[in-house]
Short mmCIF file of C-alpha atoms and ligand atoms in Angstrom, two decimals:
data_model
loop_
_atom_site.label_atom_id
_atom_site.label_comp_id
_atom_site.label_asym_id
_atom_site.label_seq_id
_atom_site.Cartn_x
_atom_site.Cartn_y
_atom_site.Cartn_z
CA UNK A 1 30.13 -15.40 -51.72
CA UNK A 2 31.45 -18.94 -51.23
CA UNK A 3 29.05 -21.57 -49.83
CA UNK A 4 30.79 -21.67 -46.45
CA UNK A 5 30.49 -17.88 -46.16
CA UNK A 6 26.74 -18.29 -46.42
CA UNK A 7 25.28 -18.43 -42.90
CA UNK A 8 21.76 -19.81 -42.54
CA UNK A 9 19.47 -20.06 -39.53
CA UNK A 10 17.47 -23.24 -38.93
CA UNK A 11 14.80 -22.96 -36.24
CA UNK A 12 13.16 -26.02 -34.69
CA UNK A 13 16.61 -27.58 -35.04
CA UNK A 14 15.96 -30.20 -32.34
CA UNK A 15 12.81 -31.31 -34.20
CA UNK A 16 12.00 -33.41 -37.27
CA UNK A 17 12.32 -31.14 -40.31
CA UNK A 18 14.68 -28.69 -38.58
CA UNK A 19 17.09 -31.47 -37.56
CA UNK A 20 17.09 -32.85 -41.10
CA UNK A 21 17.61 -29.36 -42.55
CA UNK A 22 20.64 -28.80 -40.28
CA UNK A 23 22.26 -32.09 -41.39
CA UNK A 24 21.62 -31.45 -45.06
CA UNK A 25 22.66 -27.78 -44.98
CA UNK A 26 25.95 -28.77 -43.32
CA UNK A 27 26.39 -31.44 -45.99
CA UNK A 28 26.00 -28.72 -48.65
CA UNK A 29 28.82 -26.78 -46.98
CA UNK A 30 26.70 -23.97 -45.54
CA UNK A 31 27.53 -22.38 -42.20
CA UNK A 32 24.57 -23.38 -40.06
CA UNK A 33 23.18 -21.67 -37.00
CA UNK A 34 20.77 -24.04 -35.28
CA UNK A 35 18.13 -22.54 -33.00
CA UNK A 36 16.90 -24.68 -30.11
CA UNK A 37 14.81 -23.95 -27.06
CA UNK A 38 17.04 -25.69 -24.58
CA UNK A 39 20.67 -26.79 -24.41
CA UNK A 40 19.97 -30.50 -24.03
CA UNK A 41 21.49 -33.64 -25.60
CA UNK A 42 19.79 -32.88 -28.93
CA UNK A 43 21.49 -29.45 -28.96
CA UNK A 44 24.86 -31.02 -28.14
CA UNK A 45 24.39 -33.47 -31.03
CA UNK A 46 23.80 -30.51 -33.38
CA UNK A 47 27.00 -28.84 -32.17
CA UNK A 48 28.89 -32.13 -32.66
CA UNK A 49 27.72 -32.15 -36.29
CA UNK A 50 29.27 -28.71 -36.77
CA UNK A 51 26.35 -26.33 -36.25
CA UNK A 52 26.58 -23.15 -34.21
CA UNK A 53 23.86 -23.68 -31.60
CA UNK A 54 21.84 -20.74 -30.28
CA UNK A 55 18.96 -20.72 -27.81
CA UNK A 56 15.84 -18.89 -28.93
CA UNK A 57 12.14 -18.73 -28.18
CA UNK A 58 9.61 -17.69 -30.83
CA UNK A 59 7.57 -16.10 -28.05
CA UNK A 60 10.45 -13.78 -27.07
CA UNK A 61 11.57 -11.44 -29.85
CA UNK A 62 14.68 -10.40 -27.93
CA UNK A 63 16.05 -13.93 -28.44
CA UNK A 64 15.21 -13.97 -32.18
CA UNK A 65 17.21 -10.89 -33.14
CA UNK A 66 20.60 -12.32 -32.14
CA UNK A 67 19.67 -15.65 -33.76
CA UNK A 68 18.95 -13.91 -37.08
CA UNK A 69 21.79 -11.37 -36.98
CA UNK A 70 24.24 -11.89 -39.88
CA UNK A 71 22.25 -14.68 -41.57
CA UNK A 72 21.60 -14.94 -45.31
CA UNK A 73 18.45 -17.10 -45.12
CA UNK A 74 16.29 -18.66 -42.40
CA UNK A 75 14.00 -21.68 -42.01
CA UNK A 76 10.96 -21.06 -39.83
CA UNK A 77 9.10 -24.05 -38.38
CA UNK A 78 6.66 -23.98 -35.50
CA UNK A 79 5.40 -27.19 -33.91
CA UNK A 80 1.70 -28.10 -33.88
CA UNK A 81 1.24 -26.30 -30.59
CA UNK A 82 -0.44 -23.02 -29.62
CA UNK A 83 1.49 -19.84 -30.41
CA UNK A 84 2.07 -19.87 -34.19
CA UNK A 85 0.59 -16.43 -34.89
CA UNK A 86 2.58 -14.68 -32.15
CA UNK A 87 5.68 -16.58 -33.27
CA UNK A 88 5.14 -15.46 -36.89
CA UNK A 89 4.76 -11.81 -35.90
CA UNK A 90 7.86 -11.93 -33.69
CA UNK A 91 9.91 -13.70 -36.36
CA UNK A 92 8.85 -11.37 -39.20
CA UNK A 93 9.61 -8.32 -37.06
CA UNK A 94 13.02 -9.68 -36.04
CA UNK A 95 13.81 -10.46 -39.71
CA UNK A 96 12.98 -6.86 -40.67
CA UNK A 97 15.15 -5.51 -37.86
CA UNK A 98 18.15 -7.65 -38.86
CA UNK A 99 18.44 -6.88 -42.54
CA UNK A 100 15.77 -9.12 -43.96
CA UNK A 101 17.20 -12.56 -44.77
CA UNK A 102 14.71 -14.56 -46.90
CA UNK A 103 12.46 -16.85 -44.84
CA UNK A 104 11.34 -20.38 -45.74
CA UNK A 105 8.05 -20.78 -43.92
CA UNK A 106 6.82 -24.32 -43.23
CA UNK A 107 3.06 -24.45 -43.78
CA UNK A 108 0.71 -27.33 -44.63
CA UNK A 109 -0.56 -28.77 -47.91
CA UNK A 110 -4.20 -28.30 -46.83
CA UNK A 111 -3.72 -24.86 -45.26
CA UNK A 112 -7.04 -23.03 -45.26
CA UNK A 113 -8.99 -20.62 -43.12
CA UNK A 114 -12.05 -22.86 -43.56
CA UNK A 115 -10.44 -25.99 -42.08
CA UNK A 116 -11.90 -27.37 -38.84
CA UNK A 117 -8.31 -27.93 -37.62
CA UNK A 118 -6.92 -25.01 -35.66
CA UNK A 119 -3.32 -25.56 -36.70
CA UNK A 120 -4.37 -25.70 -40.37
CA UNK A 121 -6.27 -22.41 -39.99
CA UNK A 122 -3.33 -20.83 -38.18
CA UNK A 123 -0.82 -21.85 -40.88
CA UNK A 124 -3.06 -20.01 -43.33
CA UNK A 125 -2.99 -16.83 -41.25
CA UNK A 126 0.74 -17.22 -40.64
CA UNK A 127 1.34 -17.33 -44.41
CA UNK A 128 -0.71 -14.12 -44.77
CA UNK A 129 1.19 -12.37 -41.97
CA UNK A 130 4.60 -13.25 -43.47
CA UNK A 131 3.42 -12.06 -46.88
CA UNK A 132 2.04 -8.68 -45.79
CA UNK A 133 4.95 -8.10 -43.40
CA UNK A 134 7.01 -7.47 -46.55
CA UNK A 135 9.80 -9.92 -45.69
CA UNK A 136 11.11 -12.08 -48.54
CA UNK A 137 9.28 -15.35 -47.98
CA UNK A 138 8.85 -18.76 -49.60
CA UNK A 139 5.89 -20.78 -48.30
CA UNK A 140 6.48 -24.53 -48.17
CA UNK A 141 3.42 -26.78 -48.30
CA UNK A 142 4.31 -30.41 -47.62
CA UNK A 143 1.74 -33.14 -47.52
CA UNK A 144 1.59 -35.84 -44.75
CA UNK A 145 4.92 -36.96 -43.31
CA UNK A 146 6.01 -40.61 -43.59
CA UNK A 147 6.80 -40.37 -39.87
CA UNK A 148 3.04 -40.73 -39.30
CA UNK A 149 3.64 -44.48 -39.51
CA UNK A 150 5.73 -44.24 -36.33
CA UNK A 151 3.25 -42.18 -34.29
CA UNK A 152 2.10 -44.03 -31.13
CA UNK A 153 -1.53 -44.21 -32.31
CA UNK A 154 -0.52 -45.77 -35.68
CA UNK A 155 2.51 -47.94 -34.93
CA UNK A 156 0.93 -50.55 -32.55
CA UNK A 157 -1.75 -51.30 -35.16
CA UNK A 158 0.81 -51.55 -37.97
CA UNK A 159 2.64 -54.12 -35.88
CA UNK A 160 -0.62 -56.09 -35.75
CA UNK A 161 -1.09 -55.81 -39.53
CA UNK A 162 -3.51 -52.88 -39.67
CA UNK A 163 -3.13 -49.38 -41.12
CA UNK A 164 -5.86 -47.91 -38.93
CA UNK A 165 -6.81 -44.37 -39.94
CA UNK A 166 -10.00 -42.44 -40.69
CA UNK A 167 -8.70 -41.35 -44.09
CA UNK A 168 -11.54 -42.75 -46.23
CA UNK A 169 -10.54 -42.63 -49.88
CA UNK A 170 -8.24 -39.66 -49.30
CA UNK A 171 -4.87 -39.68 -50.99
CA UNK A 172 -1.48 -38.20 -50.24
CA UNK A 173 1.95 -38.20 -51.84
CA UNK A 174 3.32 -38.86 -48.37
CA UNK A 175 6.85 -37.47 -47.84
CA UNK A 176 9.74 -38.07 -45.42
CA UNK A 177 11.28 -35.42 -43.18
CA UNK A 178 14.72 -36.46 -44.48
CA UNK A 179 13.70 -35.44 -48.00
CA UNK A 180 12.09 -32.26 -46.71
CA UNK A 181 15.41 -31.49 -44.99
CA UNK A 182 17.26 -31.88 -48.31
CA UNK A 183 14.79 -29.57 -50.07
CA UNK A 184 14.98 -26.98 -47.28
CA UNK A 185 18.79 -27.05 -47.36
CA UNK A 186 18.79 -26.54 -51.15
CA UNK A 187 16.41 -23.60 -50.75
CA UNK A 188 18.51 -22.11 -47.94
CA UNK A 189 21.51 -22.26 -50.27
CA UNK A 190 19.71 -20.61 -53.16
CA UNK A 191 16.36 -19.06 -52.20
CA UNK A 192 16.34 -16.05 -54.52
CA UNK A 193 14.45 -17.41 -57.54
CA UNK A 194 11.75 -18.83 -55.25
CA UNK A 195 10.96 -15.70 -53.23
CA UNK A 196 7.23 -14.94 -53.21
CA UNK A 197 6.35 -18.47 -54.32
CA UNK A 198 4.32 -21.16 -52.58
CA UNK A 199 6.01 -24.52 -53.10
CA UNK A 200 4.31 -27.91 -52.68
CA UNK A 201 6.60 -30.66 -51.35
CA UNK A 202 5.65 -34.28 -51.97
CA UNK A 203 6.91 -37.81 -51.91
CA UNK A 204 7.34 -39.80 -55.15
CA UNK A 205 3.74 -41.02 -55.65
CA UNK A 206 0.19 -40.06 -54.75
CA UNK A 207 -1.36 -43.03 -52.95
CA UNK A 208 -4.56 -44.03 -51.22
CA UNK A 209 -4.30 -45.76 -47.84
CA UNK A 210 -4.85 -49.23 -49.34
CA UNK A 211 -1.94 -48.63 -51.73
CA UNK A 212 0.22 -47.49 -48.80
CA UNK A 213 -0.75 -50.66 -46.90
CA UNK A 214 0.24 -52.75 -49.96
CA UNK A 215 3.66 -51.04 -50.14
CA UNK A 216 4.16 -51.59 -46.40
CA UNK A 217 3.21 -55.27 -46.84
CA UNK A 218 5.69 -55.81 -49.68
CA UNK A 219 8.51 -54.04 -47.84
CA UNK A 220 7.93 -55.75 -44.48
CA UNK A 221 7.09 -59.18 -45.92
CA UNK A 222 3.82 -59.54 -44.00
CA UNK A 223 0.25 -58.52 -44.72
CA UNK A 224 -0.90 -55.07 -43.67
CA UNK A 225 -4.44 -54.02 -44.52
CA UNK A 226 -5.99 -50.60 -44.49
CA UNK A 227 -8.89 -50.22 -42.09
CA UNK A 228 -10.86 -47.01 -42.42
CA UNK A 229 -12.00 -46.18 -38.90
CA UNK A 230 -14.43 -43.91 -37.15
CA UNK A 231 -13.08 -40.36 -36.75
CA UNK A 232 -14.25 -39.93 -33.15
CA UNK A 233 -12.78 -43.29 -32.11
CA UNK A 234 -9.46 -42.34 -33.73
CA UNK A 235 -9.43 -38.96 -31.99
CA UNK A 236 -10.30 -40.54 -28.62
CA UNK A 237 -7.42 -43.00 -29.09
CA UNK A 238 -4.97 -40.14 -29.68
CA UNK A 239 -6.29 -38.21 -26.66
CA UNK A 240 -5.83 -41.31 -24.50
CA UNK A 241 -2.07 -41.03 -25.12
CA UNK A 242 -2.14 -37.73 -23.23
CA UNK A 243 -1.70 -35.70 -26.43
CA UNK A 244 -2.51 -32.02 -25.77
CA UNK A 245 -5.93 -30.75 -26.83
CA UNK A 246 -4.56 -28.35 -29.49
CA UNK A 247 -2.77 -31.21 -31.29
CA UNK A 248 -5.72 -33.60 -30.95
CA UNK A 249 -8.05 -30.98 -32.45
CA UNK A 250 -5.55 -30.20 -35.19
CA UNK A 251 -5.24 -33.87 -36.17
CA UNK A 252 -9.02 -34.19 -36.18
CA UNK A 253 -9.25 -31.33 -38.67
CA UNK A 254 -6.42 -32.74 -40.80
CA UNK A 255 -8.23 -36.11 -40.98
CA UNK A 256 -11.42 -34.36 -42.13
CA UNK A 257 -9.38 -32.54 -44.79
CA UNK A 258 -7.66 -35.80 -45.73
CA UNK A 259 -10.95 -37.62 -46.26
CA UNK A 260 -12.12 -34.71 -48.40
CA UNK A 261 -9.07 -35.04 -50.65
CA UNK A 262 -7.40 -31.82 -49.54
CA UNK A 263 -4.00 -33.44 -48.90
CA UNK A 264 -3.82 -34.91 -52.39
CA UNK A 265 -1.75 -33.82 -55.37
CA UNK A 266 1.71 -34.71 -56.56
CA UNK A 267 4.77 -32.80 -57.69
CA UNK A 268 8.44 -33.40 -58.41
CA UNK A 269 9.70 -30.34 -56.52
CA UNK A 270 12.07 -32.27 -54.25
CA UNK A 271 13.76 -34.06 -57.15
CA UNK A 272 14.07 -30.78 -59.07
CA UNK A 273 15.57 -28.97 -56.06
CA UNK A 274 17.93 -31.72 -54.93
CA UNK A 275 18.55 -33.95 -57.96
CA UNK A 276 17.31 -36.97 -56.00
CA UNK A 277 13.94 -38.70 -55.91
CA UNK A 278 12.30 -38.62 -52.46
CA UNK A 279 11.83 -41.77 -50.40
CA UNK A 280 8.85 -44.04 -51.11
CA UNK A 281 6.62 -45.74 -48.52
CA UNK A 282 8.45 -49.03 -49.20
CA UNK A 283 11.89 -47.44 -48.76
CA UNK A 284 10.79 -45.82 -45.50
CA UNK A 285 9.35 -49.15 -44.29
CA UNK A 286 12.58 -51.01 -45.09
CA UNK A 287 14.61 -48.36 -43.28
CA UNK A 288 12.44 -48.60 -40.15
CA UNK A 289 11.59 -52.31 -40.45
CA UNK A 290 12.79 -53.23 -36.95
CA UNK A 291 10.61 -50.55 -35.36
CA UNK A 292 7.60 -51.25 -37.60
CA UNK A 293 7.85 -54.98 -36.87
CA UNK A 294 8.16 -54.42 -33.12
CA UNK A 295 11.69 -55.74 -32.93
CA UNK A 296 13.00 -52.60 -31.20
N1 NAP B 1 3.34 -34.13 -39.40
C1 NAP B 1 2.87 -33.92 -40.61
O1 NAP B 1 2.40 -34.85 -41.29
C2 NAP B 1 2.89 -32.53 -41.21
C3 NAP B 1 2.47 -32.35 -42.52
C4 NAP B 1 2.54 -31.08 -43.09
C5 NAP B 1 3.02 -30.01 -42.35
N2 NAP B 1 3.41 -30.21 -41.06
C6 NAP B 1 3.89 -29.05 -40.30
O2 NAP B 1 5.16 -29.36 -39.78
C7 NAP B 1 5.40 -28.56 -38.62
C8 NAP B 1 6.12 -29.38 -37.62
O3 NAP B 1 7.39 -29.66 -38.15
P1 NAP B 1 8.38 -30.64 -37.41
O4 NAP B 1 7.80 -32.02 -37.46
O5 NAP B 1 9.72 -30.41 -37.94
O6 NAP B 1 8.24 -30.09 -35.92
P2 NAP B 1 8.73 -30.68 -34.55
O7 NAP B 1 9.48 -31.97 -34.76
O8 NAP B 1 7.57 -30.64 -33.63
O9 NAP B 1 9.80 -29.61 -34.11
C9 NAP B 1 9.47 -28.33 -33.75
C10 NAP B 1 10.61 -27.76 -32.92
O10 NAP B 1 10.24 -26.43 -32.53
C11 NAP B 1 10.71 -26.23 -31.20
N3 NAP B 1 9.90 -25.24 -30.49
C12 NAP B 1 8.73 -25.45 -29.83
N4 NAP B 1 8.28 -24.30 -29.30
C13 NAP B 1 9.21 -23.35 -29.61
C14 NAP B 1 9.33 -21.97 -29.30
N5 NAP B 1 8.41 -21.32 -28.59
N6 NAP B 1 10.41 -21.31 -29.76
C15 NAP B 1 11.36 -21.95 -30.49
N7 NAP B 1 11.31 -23.26 -30.81
C16 NAP B 1 10.23 -23.95 -30.38
C17 NAP B 1 10.60 -27.60 -30.53
O11 NAP B 1 11.52 -27.65 -29.48
P3 NAP B 1 11.33 -28.73 -28.30
O12 NAP B 1 11.46 -30.06 -28.97
O13 NAP B 1 12.47 -28.44 -27.38
O14 NAP B 1 9.99 -28.51 -27.70
C18 NAP B 1 10.90 -28.56 -31.66
O15 NAP B 1 12.25 -28.96 -31.66
C19 NAP B 1 4.05 -28.08 -38.14
O16 NAP B 1 3.98 -26.69 -38.31
C20 NAP B 1 3.06 -28.76 -39.05
O17 NAP B 1 1.99 -27.92 -39.38
C21 NAP B 1 3.37 -31.44 -40.47
#
């Protein structure tokens, strides 16, 4: 089968990792079906890039079957919102009914049924459901995303010279969604040797928050210091942005896991899969300098 004959489904295509996976899979020459919830400007941009856009809802299995029909591999990503377990069951069932393309399942580095974060607990159960459903699955476990630096409860403090997070001495080999997209595209092209595996996905270096602040300082040419903050104050700040309760509670749990070192670890999976080293904190900061400095 030639690369262009290989049709892959990317769900969450209007989102962070899904959008990056669509771009990178098209760049590899794959035929890409991009699943979105609504036909909005983001969907039109995907079509302009060359993707076949389909509308689908994880909560409605009748929309998943046509999305999966005729595909050779699929990327499954659910946002940090309620509904992951139902979505997993629907997706696994639809995969079985449509000939069983291998599934790349986006989980979390710290996934655990003991976590205090609901989304972290649910990713653990979702992994189990995919595994015992019998579909061919590869579980992807990325650590924190570099895009954290742009979140509305982090960015205003970075502009004032503070990396304000309740991360204690926790470490992470923080990784960009662009690099995740490249790894996902490579796996969509050639998933077979990875089926049944759980794959960690990391940035180029495991860093503590003070080291991240130092890299941000060097890249932006101004001092940024890490300030470890109170967990409840951090959570209250996020809630004040109108962030839904499920996400606030999930972030709370992730911060507890972070402090406890459960997002740590390093690997060179992305470089091995794609032949290119993933982006560092400094490279990300230079790329988004205008935003991080408050100039846009
Ligand atoms: N952020 C981190 O640091 C981090 C670290 C490790 C793992 N993760 C994992 O990454 C995942 C999020 O990935 P992401 O950033 O790529 O997500 P994202 O940007 O939130 O995108 C998710 C997409 O799913 C779509 N969607 C929502 N509900 C849907 C439904 N019922 N049916 C079909 N599509 C639906 C959304 O569409 P709309 O935009 O139209 O609503 C959105 O485009 C989470 O599962 C999280 O656990 C995150």
